[in-house]
CSV table of C-alpha atoms in Angstrom, one decimal:
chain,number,residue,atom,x,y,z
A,761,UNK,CA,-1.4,-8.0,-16.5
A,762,UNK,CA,-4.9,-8.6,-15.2
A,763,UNK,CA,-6.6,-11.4,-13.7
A,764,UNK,CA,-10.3,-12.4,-13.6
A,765,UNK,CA,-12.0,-12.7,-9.7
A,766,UNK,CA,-12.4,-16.7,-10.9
A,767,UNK,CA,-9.2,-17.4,-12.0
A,768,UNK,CA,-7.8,-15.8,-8.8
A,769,UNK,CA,-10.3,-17.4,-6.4
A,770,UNK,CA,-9.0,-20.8,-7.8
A,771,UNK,CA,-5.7,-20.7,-5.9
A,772,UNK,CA,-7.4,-18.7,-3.0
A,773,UNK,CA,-7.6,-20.1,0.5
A,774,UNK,CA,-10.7,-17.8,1.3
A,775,UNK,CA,-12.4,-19.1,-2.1
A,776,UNK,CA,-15.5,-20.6,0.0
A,777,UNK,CA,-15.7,-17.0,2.4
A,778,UNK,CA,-15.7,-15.1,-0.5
A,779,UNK,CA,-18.6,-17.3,-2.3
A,780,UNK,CA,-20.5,-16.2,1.3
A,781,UNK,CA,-20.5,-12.3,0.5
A,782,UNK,CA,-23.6,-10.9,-0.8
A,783,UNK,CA,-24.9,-11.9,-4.1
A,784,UNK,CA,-25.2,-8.2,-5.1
A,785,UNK,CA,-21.2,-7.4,-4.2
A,786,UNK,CA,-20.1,-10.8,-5.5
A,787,UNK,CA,-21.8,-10.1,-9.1
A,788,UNK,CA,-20.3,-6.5,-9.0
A,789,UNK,CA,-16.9,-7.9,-8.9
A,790,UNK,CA,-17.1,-10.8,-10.8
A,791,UNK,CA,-18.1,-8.7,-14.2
A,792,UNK,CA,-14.2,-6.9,-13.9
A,793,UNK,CA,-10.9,-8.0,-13.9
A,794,UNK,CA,-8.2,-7.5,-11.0
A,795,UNK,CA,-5.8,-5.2,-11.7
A,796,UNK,CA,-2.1,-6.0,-11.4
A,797,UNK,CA,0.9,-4.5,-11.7
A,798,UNK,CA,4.5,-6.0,-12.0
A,799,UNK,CA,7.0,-5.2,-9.3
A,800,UNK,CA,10.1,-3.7,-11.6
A,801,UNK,CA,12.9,-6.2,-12.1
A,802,UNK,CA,10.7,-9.4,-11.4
A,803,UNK,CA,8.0,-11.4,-12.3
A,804,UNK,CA,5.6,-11.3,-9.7
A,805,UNK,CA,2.9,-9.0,-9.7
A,806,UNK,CA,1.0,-7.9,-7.2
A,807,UNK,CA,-3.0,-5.9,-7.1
A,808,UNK,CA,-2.6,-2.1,-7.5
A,809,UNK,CA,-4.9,-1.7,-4.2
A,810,UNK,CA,-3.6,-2.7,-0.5
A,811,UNK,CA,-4.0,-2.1,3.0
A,812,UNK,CA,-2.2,0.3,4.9
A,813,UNK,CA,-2.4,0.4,9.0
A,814,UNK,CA,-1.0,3.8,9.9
A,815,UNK,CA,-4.1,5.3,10.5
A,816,UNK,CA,-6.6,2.9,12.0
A,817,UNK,CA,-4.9,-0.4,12.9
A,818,UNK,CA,-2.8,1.5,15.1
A,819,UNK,CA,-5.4,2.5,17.7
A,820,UNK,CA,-5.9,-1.4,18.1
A,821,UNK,CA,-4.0,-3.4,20.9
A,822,UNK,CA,-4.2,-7.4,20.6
A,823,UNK,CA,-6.1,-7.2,23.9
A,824,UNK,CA,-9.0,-5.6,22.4
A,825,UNK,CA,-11.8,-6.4,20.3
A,826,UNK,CA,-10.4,-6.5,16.9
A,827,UNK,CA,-13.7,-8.4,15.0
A,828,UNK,CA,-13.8,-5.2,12.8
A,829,UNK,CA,-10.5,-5.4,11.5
A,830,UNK,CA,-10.5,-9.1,11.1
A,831,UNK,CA,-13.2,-8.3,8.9
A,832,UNK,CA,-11.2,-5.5,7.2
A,833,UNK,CA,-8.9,-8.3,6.0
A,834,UNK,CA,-10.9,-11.2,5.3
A,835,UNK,CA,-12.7,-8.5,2.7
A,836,UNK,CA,-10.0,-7.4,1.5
A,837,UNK,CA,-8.2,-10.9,0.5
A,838,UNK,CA,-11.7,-11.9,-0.7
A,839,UNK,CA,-11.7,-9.7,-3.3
A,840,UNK,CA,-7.9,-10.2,-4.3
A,841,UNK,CA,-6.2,-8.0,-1.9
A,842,UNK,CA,-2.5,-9.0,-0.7
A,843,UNK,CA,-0.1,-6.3,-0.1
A,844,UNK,CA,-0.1,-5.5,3.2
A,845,UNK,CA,1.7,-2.7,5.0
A,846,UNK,CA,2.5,-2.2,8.4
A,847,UNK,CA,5.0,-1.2,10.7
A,848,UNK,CA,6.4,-1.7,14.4
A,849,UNK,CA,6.2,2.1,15.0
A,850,UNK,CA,2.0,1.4,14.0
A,851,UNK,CA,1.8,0.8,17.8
A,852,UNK,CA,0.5,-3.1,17.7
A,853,UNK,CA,-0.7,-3.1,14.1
A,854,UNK,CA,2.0,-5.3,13.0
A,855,UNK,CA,1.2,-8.0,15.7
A,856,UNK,CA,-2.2,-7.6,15.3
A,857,UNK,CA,-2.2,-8.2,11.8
A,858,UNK,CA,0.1,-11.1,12.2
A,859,UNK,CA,-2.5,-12.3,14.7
A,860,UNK,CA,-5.7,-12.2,12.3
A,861,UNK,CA,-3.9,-13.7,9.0
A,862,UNK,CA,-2.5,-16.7,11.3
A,863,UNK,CA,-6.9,-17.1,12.5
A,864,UNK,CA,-7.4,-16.6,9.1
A,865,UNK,CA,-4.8,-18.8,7.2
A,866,UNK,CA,-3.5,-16.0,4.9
A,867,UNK,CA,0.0,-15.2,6.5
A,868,UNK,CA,1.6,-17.1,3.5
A,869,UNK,CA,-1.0,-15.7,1.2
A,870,UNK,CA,-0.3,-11.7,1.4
A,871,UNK,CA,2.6,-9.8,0.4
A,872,UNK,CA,3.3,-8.3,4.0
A,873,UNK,CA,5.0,-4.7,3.5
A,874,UNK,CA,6.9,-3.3,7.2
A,875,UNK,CA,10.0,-1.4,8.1
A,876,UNK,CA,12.3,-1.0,10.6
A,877,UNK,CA,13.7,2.8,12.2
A,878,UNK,CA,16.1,2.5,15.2
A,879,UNK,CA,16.2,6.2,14.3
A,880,UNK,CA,13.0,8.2,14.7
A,881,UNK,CA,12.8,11.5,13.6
A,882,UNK,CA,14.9,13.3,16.5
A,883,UNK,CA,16.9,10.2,17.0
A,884,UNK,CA,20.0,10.8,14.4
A,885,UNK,CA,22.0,7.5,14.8
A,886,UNK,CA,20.4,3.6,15.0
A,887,UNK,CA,22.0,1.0,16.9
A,888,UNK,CA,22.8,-2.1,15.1
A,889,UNK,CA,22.1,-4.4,18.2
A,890,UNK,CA,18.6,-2.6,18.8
A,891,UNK,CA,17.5,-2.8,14.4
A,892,UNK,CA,18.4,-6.3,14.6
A,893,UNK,CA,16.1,-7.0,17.6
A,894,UNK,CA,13.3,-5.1,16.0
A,895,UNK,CA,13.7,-6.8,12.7
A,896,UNK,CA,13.4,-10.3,14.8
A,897,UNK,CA,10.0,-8.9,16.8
A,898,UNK,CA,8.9,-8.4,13.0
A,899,UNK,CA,10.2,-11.5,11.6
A,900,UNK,CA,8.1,-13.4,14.6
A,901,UNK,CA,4.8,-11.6,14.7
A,902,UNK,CA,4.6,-11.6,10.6
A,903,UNK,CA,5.0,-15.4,10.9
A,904,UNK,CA,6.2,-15.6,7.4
A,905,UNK,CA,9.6,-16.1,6.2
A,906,UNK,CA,11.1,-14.4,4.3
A,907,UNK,CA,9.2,-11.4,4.9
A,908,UNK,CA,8.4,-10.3,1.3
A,909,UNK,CA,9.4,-6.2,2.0
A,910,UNK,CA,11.2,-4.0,4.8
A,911,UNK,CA,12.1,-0.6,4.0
A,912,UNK,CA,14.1,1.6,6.6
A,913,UNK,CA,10.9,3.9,7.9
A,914,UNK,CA,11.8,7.6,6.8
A,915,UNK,CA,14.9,8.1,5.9
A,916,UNK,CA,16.2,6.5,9.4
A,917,UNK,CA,19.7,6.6,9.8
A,918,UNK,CA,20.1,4.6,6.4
A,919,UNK,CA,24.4,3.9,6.3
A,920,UNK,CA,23.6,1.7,9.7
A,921,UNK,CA,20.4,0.0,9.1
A,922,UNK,CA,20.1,-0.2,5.1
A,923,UNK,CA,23.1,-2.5,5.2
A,924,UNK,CA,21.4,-4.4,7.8
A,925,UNK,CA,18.3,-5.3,5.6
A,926,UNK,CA,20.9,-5.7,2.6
A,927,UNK,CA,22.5,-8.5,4.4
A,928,UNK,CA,19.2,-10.1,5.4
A,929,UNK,CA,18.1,-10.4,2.1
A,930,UNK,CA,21.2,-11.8,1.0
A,931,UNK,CA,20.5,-14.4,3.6
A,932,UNK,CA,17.1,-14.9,2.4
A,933,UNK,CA,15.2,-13.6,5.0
A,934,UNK,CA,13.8,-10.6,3.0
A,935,UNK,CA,12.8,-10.7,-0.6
A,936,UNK,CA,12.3,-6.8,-1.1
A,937,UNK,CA,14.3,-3.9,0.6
A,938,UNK,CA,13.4,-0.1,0.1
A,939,UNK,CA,12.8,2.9,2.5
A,940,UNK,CA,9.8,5.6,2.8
A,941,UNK,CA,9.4,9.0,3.6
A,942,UNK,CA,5.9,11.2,3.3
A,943,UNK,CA,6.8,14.3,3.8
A,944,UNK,CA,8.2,16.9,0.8
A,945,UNK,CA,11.3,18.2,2.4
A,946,UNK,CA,13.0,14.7,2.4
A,947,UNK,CA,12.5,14.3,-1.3
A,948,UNK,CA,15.8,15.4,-2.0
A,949,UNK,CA,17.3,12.9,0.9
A,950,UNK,CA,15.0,10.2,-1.2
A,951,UNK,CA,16.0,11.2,-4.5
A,952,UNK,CA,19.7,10.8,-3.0
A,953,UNK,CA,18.8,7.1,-1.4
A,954,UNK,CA,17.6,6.0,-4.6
A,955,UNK,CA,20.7,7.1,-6.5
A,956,UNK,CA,23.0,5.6,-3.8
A,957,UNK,CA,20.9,2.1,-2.5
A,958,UNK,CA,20.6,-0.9,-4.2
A,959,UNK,CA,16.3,-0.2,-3.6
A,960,UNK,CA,13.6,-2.6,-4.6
A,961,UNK,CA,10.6,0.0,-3.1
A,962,UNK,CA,10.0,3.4,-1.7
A,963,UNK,CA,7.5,4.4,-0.3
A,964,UNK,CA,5.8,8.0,-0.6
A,965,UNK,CA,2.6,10.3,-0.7
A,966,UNK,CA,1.1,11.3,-3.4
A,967,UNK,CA,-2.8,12.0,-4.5
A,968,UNK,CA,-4.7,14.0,-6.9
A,969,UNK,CA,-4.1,17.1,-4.3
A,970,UNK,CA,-0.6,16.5,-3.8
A,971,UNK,CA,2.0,15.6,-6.9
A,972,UNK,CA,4.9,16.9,-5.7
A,973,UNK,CA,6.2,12.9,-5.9
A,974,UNK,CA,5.4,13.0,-9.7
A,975,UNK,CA,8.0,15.9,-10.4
A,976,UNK,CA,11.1,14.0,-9.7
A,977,UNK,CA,10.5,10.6,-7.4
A,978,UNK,CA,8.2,9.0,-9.7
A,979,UNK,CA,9.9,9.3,-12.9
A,980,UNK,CA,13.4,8.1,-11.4
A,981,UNK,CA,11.3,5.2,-9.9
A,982,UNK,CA,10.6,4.7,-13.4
A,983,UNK,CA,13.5,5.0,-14.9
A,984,UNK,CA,15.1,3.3,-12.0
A,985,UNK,CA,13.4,0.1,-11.5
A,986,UNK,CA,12.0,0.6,-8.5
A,987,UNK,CA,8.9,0.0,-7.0
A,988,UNK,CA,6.4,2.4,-5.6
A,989,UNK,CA,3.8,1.9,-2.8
A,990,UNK,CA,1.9,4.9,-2.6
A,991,UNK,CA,0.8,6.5,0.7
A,992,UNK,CA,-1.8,9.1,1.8
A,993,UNK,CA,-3.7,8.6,-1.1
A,994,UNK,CA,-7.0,10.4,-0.1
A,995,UNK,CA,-4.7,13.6,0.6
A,996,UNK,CA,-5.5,16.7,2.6
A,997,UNK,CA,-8.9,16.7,2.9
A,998,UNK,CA,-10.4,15.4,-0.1
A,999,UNK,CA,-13.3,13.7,1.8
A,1000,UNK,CA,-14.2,17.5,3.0
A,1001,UNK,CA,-13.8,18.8,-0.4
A,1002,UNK,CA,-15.7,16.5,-2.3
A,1003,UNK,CA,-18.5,15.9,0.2
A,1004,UNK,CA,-22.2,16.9,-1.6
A,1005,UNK,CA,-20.7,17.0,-4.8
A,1006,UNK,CA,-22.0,14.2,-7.1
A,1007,UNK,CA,-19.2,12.1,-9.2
A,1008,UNK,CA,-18.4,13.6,-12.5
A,1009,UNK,CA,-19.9,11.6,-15.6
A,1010,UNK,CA,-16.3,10.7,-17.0
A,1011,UNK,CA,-16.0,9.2,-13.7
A,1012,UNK,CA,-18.1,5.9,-15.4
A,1013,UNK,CA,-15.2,5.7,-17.7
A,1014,UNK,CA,-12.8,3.8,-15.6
A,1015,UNK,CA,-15.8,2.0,-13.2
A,1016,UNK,CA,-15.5,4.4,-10.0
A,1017,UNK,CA,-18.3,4.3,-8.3
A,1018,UNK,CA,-17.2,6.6,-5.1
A,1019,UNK,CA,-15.4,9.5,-4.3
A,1020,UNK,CA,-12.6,6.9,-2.8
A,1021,UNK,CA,-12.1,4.9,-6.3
A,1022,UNK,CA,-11.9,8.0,-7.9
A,1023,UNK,CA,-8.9,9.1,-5.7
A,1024,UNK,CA,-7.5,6.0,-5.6
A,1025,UNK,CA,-7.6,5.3,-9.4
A,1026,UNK,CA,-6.3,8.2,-10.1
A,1027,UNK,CA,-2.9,7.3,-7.7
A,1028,UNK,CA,-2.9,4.1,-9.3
A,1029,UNK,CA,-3.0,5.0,-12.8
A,1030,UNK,CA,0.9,7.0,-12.7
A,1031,UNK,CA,3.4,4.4,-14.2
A,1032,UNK,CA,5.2,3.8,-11.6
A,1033,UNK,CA,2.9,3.2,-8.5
A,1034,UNK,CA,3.5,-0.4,-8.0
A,1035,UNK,CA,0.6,-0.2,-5.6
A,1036,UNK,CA,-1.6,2.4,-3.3
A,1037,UNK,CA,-2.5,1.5,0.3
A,1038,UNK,CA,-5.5,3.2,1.6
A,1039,UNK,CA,-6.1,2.8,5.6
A,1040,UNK,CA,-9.2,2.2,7.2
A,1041,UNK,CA,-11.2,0.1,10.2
A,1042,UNK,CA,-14.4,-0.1,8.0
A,1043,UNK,CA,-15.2,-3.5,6.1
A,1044,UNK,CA,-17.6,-1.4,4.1
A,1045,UNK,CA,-14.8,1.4,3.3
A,1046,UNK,CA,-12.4,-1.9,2.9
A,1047,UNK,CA,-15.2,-3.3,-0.4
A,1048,UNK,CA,-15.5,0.0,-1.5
A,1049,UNK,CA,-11.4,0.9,-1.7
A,1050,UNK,CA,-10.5,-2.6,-3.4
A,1051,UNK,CA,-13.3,-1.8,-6.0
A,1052,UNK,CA,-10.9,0.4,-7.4
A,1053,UNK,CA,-8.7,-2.4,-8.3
A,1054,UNK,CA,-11.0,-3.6,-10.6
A,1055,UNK,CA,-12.4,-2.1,-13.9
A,1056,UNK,CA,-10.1,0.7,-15.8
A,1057,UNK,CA,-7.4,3.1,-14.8
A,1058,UNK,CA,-7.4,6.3,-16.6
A,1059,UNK,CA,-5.0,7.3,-19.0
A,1060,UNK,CA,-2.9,10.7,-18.8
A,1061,UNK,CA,-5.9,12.7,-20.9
A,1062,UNK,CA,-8.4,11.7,-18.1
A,1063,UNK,CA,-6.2,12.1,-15.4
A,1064,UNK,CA,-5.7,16.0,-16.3
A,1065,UNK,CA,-9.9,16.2,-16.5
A,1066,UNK,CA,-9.5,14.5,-12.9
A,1067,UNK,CA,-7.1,17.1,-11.5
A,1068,UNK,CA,-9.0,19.8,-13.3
A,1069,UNK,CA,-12.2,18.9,-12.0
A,1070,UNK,CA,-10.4,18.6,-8.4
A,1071,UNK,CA,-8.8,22.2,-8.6
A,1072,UNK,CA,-12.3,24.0,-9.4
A,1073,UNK,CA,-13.4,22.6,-6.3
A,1074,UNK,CA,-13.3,25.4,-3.1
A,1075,UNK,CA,-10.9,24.2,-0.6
A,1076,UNK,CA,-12.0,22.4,2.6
């Protein structure tokens, strides 16, 4: 499903802040239609492009300046942006996100996307008493309930605290439940999860450098019914890679005008990525990444020119 930038701005509490962005950037998105995708086993859809915070929001404590990344957000719900995703491990990302959607009167407008992981890598076993107080800091500093996703971060200790979330959203207090992991030796642990987990989401890497996902997670996603945010979506070093090196003309095709839409389209376009969440601390990066929810996604033909085009690339 797709909506047109008008038809969305209708219903959208930042309506009058988007009609203040520059006439050039304003045009530019008005001639395309947002790009949706339906989250498996409901109605609602949700735009193929969010936010992540791992990376940048992180580095920001509520005490500081955080101007920059109110911008970051006021641009990206301007142009249709909603999902969200943070994380209590983020540092303060999650309360500082909480902070700038409550100054901006968005909290009940995004789809906010965060975890919970009493049991970090090296920490084998979670303790009940400690997930519930983490889910309650995250319930409070979100503002919103019910909190529209929590996976279990990483695999973490998932027979004590998936049941935990299950019961929550039982209750009401969550609408989506899944877990994450980005790193390729847990795909089997995943691929287990997902077998054994009554999962709305996962979350996982993957980019046109790094399919790994698209071997066995994404098709049983697919097959599955579960969602996929996708993480890490600008890889290992693609940046480096592509820097000096003009888009290719099939780029045109599907409307990417950067090096980042073409990445990002490209994670977008698999079947079942629900939705990608680049990270960055840059408004300008923030317009350019949600440009790629707009125009085309290319189809599995174009994709393989993408990847081919990619590989004859030296390394970074």
């Amino acid at each position: 499903m797709t909506l047109t930038r008008r038809q969305w701005l209708k219903g959208s509490a930042l309506a009058g802040a988007a009609l203040m962005l520059p006439g050039g950037l304003a045009f530019a998105f008005e001639r395309h239609r947002l790009i949706t995708r339906r989250i498996p086993g409901a109605r609602e859809q949700v735009p193929i492009i969010g936010l992540g915070t791992a990376a940048t929001f992180r580095s920001m404590s509520r005490a500081d300046d955080t101007s920059a990344l109110r911008e970051v957000i006021r641009t990206f719900f301007a142009h249709g942006g909603t999902v969200l995703d943070t994380a209590p491990s983020y540092a303060e990302s999650e309360a500082v996100c909480g902070d700038i959607a409550r100054d901006l009167a968005i909290t009940e407008n995004l789809f906010w996307a965060t975890k919970v992981n009493d049991a970090p890598r090296g920490r084998p076993k979670a303790d009940p008493v400690r997930v519930r107080e983490q889910l309650a800091t995250s319930f409070e500093r979100i503002g919103k309930v019910p909190v529209d996703l929590i996976q279990v971060h990483n695999l973490g200790d998932l027979p004590t605290q998936m049941p935990i979330i299950e019961e929550l959203k039982q209750d009401g207090r969550i609408r989506y439940i899944g877990t994450t992991t980005t790193r390729t030796a847990e795909y089997p642990a995943l691929e287990a999860a997902m077998k054994r987990y009554p999962l709305d989401f996962i979350g996982i890497d993957y980019s046109i450098d790094h399919r790994v996902a698209a071997e066995r997670i994404l098709p049983l996603a697919l097959d599955s019914g579960i969602g996929v945010l996708c993480y890490e979506p600008f890889g290992d070093g693609l940046f480096a890679r592509t820097r000096g090196v003009e888009l290719p003309a099939f780029a045109a095709e599907i409307g990417a005008d950067s090096w980042a839409q073409f990445f990002l389209k490209f994670a977008a376009a698999h079947p079942a990525v629900t939705c990608v969440t680049p990270a960055t601390s840059k408004p300008k990066h923030m317009l350019d990444n949600i440009g790629a929810a707009y125009g085309e996604l290319p189809d599995a033909a174009l994709r393989q020119r993408m990847i081919e085009f990619i590989e004859a690339l030296p390394a970074a």
